[in-house]
Short mmCIF file of C-alpha atoms in Angstrom, two decimals:
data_model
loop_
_atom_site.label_atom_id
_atom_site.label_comp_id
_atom_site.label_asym_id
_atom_site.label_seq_id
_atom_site.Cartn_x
_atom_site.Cartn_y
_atom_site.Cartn_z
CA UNK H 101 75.39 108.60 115.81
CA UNK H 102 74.33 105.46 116.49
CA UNK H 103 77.29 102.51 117.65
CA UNK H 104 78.06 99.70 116.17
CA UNK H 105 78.12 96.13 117.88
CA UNK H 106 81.91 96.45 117.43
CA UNK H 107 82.08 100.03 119.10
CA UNK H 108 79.65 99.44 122.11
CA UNK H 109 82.40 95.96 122.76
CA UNK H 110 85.31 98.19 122.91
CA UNK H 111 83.69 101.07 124.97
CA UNK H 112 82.45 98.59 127.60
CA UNK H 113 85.66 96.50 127.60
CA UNK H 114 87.76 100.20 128.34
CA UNK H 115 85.62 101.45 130.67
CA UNK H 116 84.07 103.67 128.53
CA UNK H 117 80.59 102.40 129.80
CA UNK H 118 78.00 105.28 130.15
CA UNK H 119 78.45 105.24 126.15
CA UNK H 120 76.92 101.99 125.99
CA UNK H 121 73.81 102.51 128.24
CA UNK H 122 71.85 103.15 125.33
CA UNK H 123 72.53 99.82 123.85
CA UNK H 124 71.80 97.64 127.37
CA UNK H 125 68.73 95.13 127.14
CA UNK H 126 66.60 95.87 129.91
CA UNK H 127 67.16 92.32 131.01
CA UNK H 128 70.65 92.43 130.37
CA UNK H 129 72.90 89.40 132.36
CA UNK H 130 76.52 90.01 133.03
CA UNK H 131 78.27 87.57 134.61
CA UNK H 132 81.75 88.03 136.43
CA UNK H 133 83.06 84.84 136.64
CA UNK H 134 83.92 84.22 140.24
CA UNK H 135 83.02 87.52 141.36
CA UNK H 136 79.23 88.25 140.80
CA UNK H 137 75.76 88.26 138.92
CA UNK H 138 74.66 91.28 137.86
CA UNK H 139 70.56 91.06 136.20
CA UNK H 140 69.12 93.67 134.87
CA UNK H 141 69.42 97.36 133.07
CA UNK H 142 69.50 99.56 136.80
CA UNK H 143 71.96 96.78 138.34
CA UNK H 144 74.51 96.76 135.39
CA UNK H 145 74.62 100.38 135.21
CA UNK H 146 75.10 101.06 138.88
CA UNK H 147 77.53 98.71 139.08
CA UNK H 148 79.33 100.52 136.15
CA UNK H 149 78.70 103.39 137.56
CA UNK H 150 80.46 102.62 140.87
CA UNK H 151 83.77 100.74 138.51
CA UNK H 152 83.77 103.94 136.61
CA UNK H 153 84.31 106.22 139.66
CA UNK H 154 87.58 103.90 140.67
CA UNK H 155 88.76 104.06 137.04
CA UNK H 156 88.67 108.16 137.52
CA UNK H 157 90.30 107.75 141.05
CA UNK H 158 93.19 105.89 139.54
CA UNK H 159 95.73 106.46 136.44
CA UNK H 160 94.09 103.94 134.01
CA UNK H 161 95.43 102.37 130.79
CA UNK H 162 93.40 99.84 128.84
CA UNK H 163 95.44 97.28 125.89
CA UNK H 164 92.89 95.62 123.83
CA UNK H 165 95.41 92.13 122.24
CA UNK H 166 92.69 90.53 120.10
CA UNK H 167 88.98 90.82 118.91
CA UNK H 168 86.95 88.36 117.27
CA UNK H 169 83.66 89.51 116.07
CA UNK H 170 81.34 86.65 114.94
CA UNK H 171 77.41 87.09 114.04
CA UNK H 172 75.85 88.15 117.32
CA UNK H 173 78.85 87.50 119.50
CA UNK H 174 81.89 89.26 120.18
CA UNK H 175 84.81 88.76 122.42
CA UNK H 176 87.78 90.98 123.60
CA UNK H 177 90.95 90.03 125.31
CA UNK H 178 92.84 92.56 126.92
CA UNK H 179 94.70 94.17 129.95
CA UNK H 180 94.17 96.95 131.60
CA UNK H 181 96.72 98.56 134.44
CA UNK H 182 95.84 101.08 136.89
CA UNK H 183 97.99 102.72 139.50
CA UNK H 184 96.92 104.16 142.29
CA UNK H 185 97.61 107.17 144.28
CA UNK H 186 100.83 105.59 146.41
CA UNK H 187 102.25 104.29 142.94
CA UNK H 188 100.64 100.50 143.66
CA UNK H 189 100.47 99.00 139.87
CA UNK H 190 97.69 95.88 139.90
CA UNK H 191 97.45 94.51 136.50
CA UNK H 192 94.09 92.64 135.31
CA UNK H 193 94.01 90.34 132.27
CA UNK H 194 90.54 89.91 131.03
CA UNK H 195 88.34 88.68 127.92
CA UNK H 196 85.03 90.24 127.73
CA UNK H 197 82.81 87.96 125.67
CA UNK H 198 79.00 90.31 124.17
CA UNK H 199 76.00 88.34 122.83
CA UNK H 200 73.83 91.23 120.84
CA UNK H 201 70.13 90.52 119.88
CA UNK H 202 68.12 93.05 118.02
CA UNK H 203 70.76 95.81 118.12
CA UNK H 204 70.62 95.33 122.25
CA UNK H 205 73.60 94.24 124.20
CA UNK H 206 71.73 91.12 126.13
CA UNK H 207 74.67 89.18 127.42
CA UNK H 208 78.09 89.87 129.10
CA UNK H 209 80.94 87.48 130.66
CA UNK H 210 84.06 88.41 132.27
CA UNK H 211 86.62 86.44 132.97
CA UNK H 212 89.73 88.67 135.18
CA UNK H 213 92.53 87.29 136.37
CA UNK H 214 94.63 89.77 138.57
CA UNK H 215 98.17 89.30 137.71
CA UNK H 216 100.24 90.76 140.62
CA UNK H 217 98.14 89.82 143.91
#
């Protein structure tokens, strides 16, 4: 069953990323703001890859607060909180902003803010 734009937002925003592969333009850009510059189809997925294997190490719980789905473009604001192993709790508000082209995902930018540094 194939995803909508919608669908492949939310599964990247909550870490649900290996269902989105699929959707990834080759030349995909994702841009962390402040953090790193990921180019490229092997690059974003490795990198997921290696975020996904934390998220599994960790008690994880994603909020999405709002969506706004426009044209090509979609944006998602959200938290997520994970707690670790000794009971740390780090808190990470983010909005996750997808430009699609031709049913590929060819864009992302994150903007995190950790909220209890």
């Amino acid at each position: 069953m194939k995803l909508s734009n919608i669908q492949i937002a939310t599964s990247f925003s909550t870490g649900q990323f290996a269902d989105t592969f699929p959707y990834l333009s080759d030349n995909i850009l994702w841009i962390i703001a402040g953090e790193r510059v990921l180019e490229g189809k092997p690059a974003v997925t490795a990198f997921c890859n290696q975020t996904a294997k934390y998220f599994s190490e960790v008690t994880t719980e994603f909020k999405i607060s709002n969506t706004i789905n426009s044209d090509n473009y979609i944006a998602i604001e959200g938290t997520a909180t994970f707690i670790n192993k000794t009971n740390k709790k780090t808190v990470v508000s983010s909005c996750d902003i997808y430009h699609f082209e031709n049913d590929s995902l060819i864009q992302i930018n994150s903007y995190c803010i950790t909220e209890n540094k």
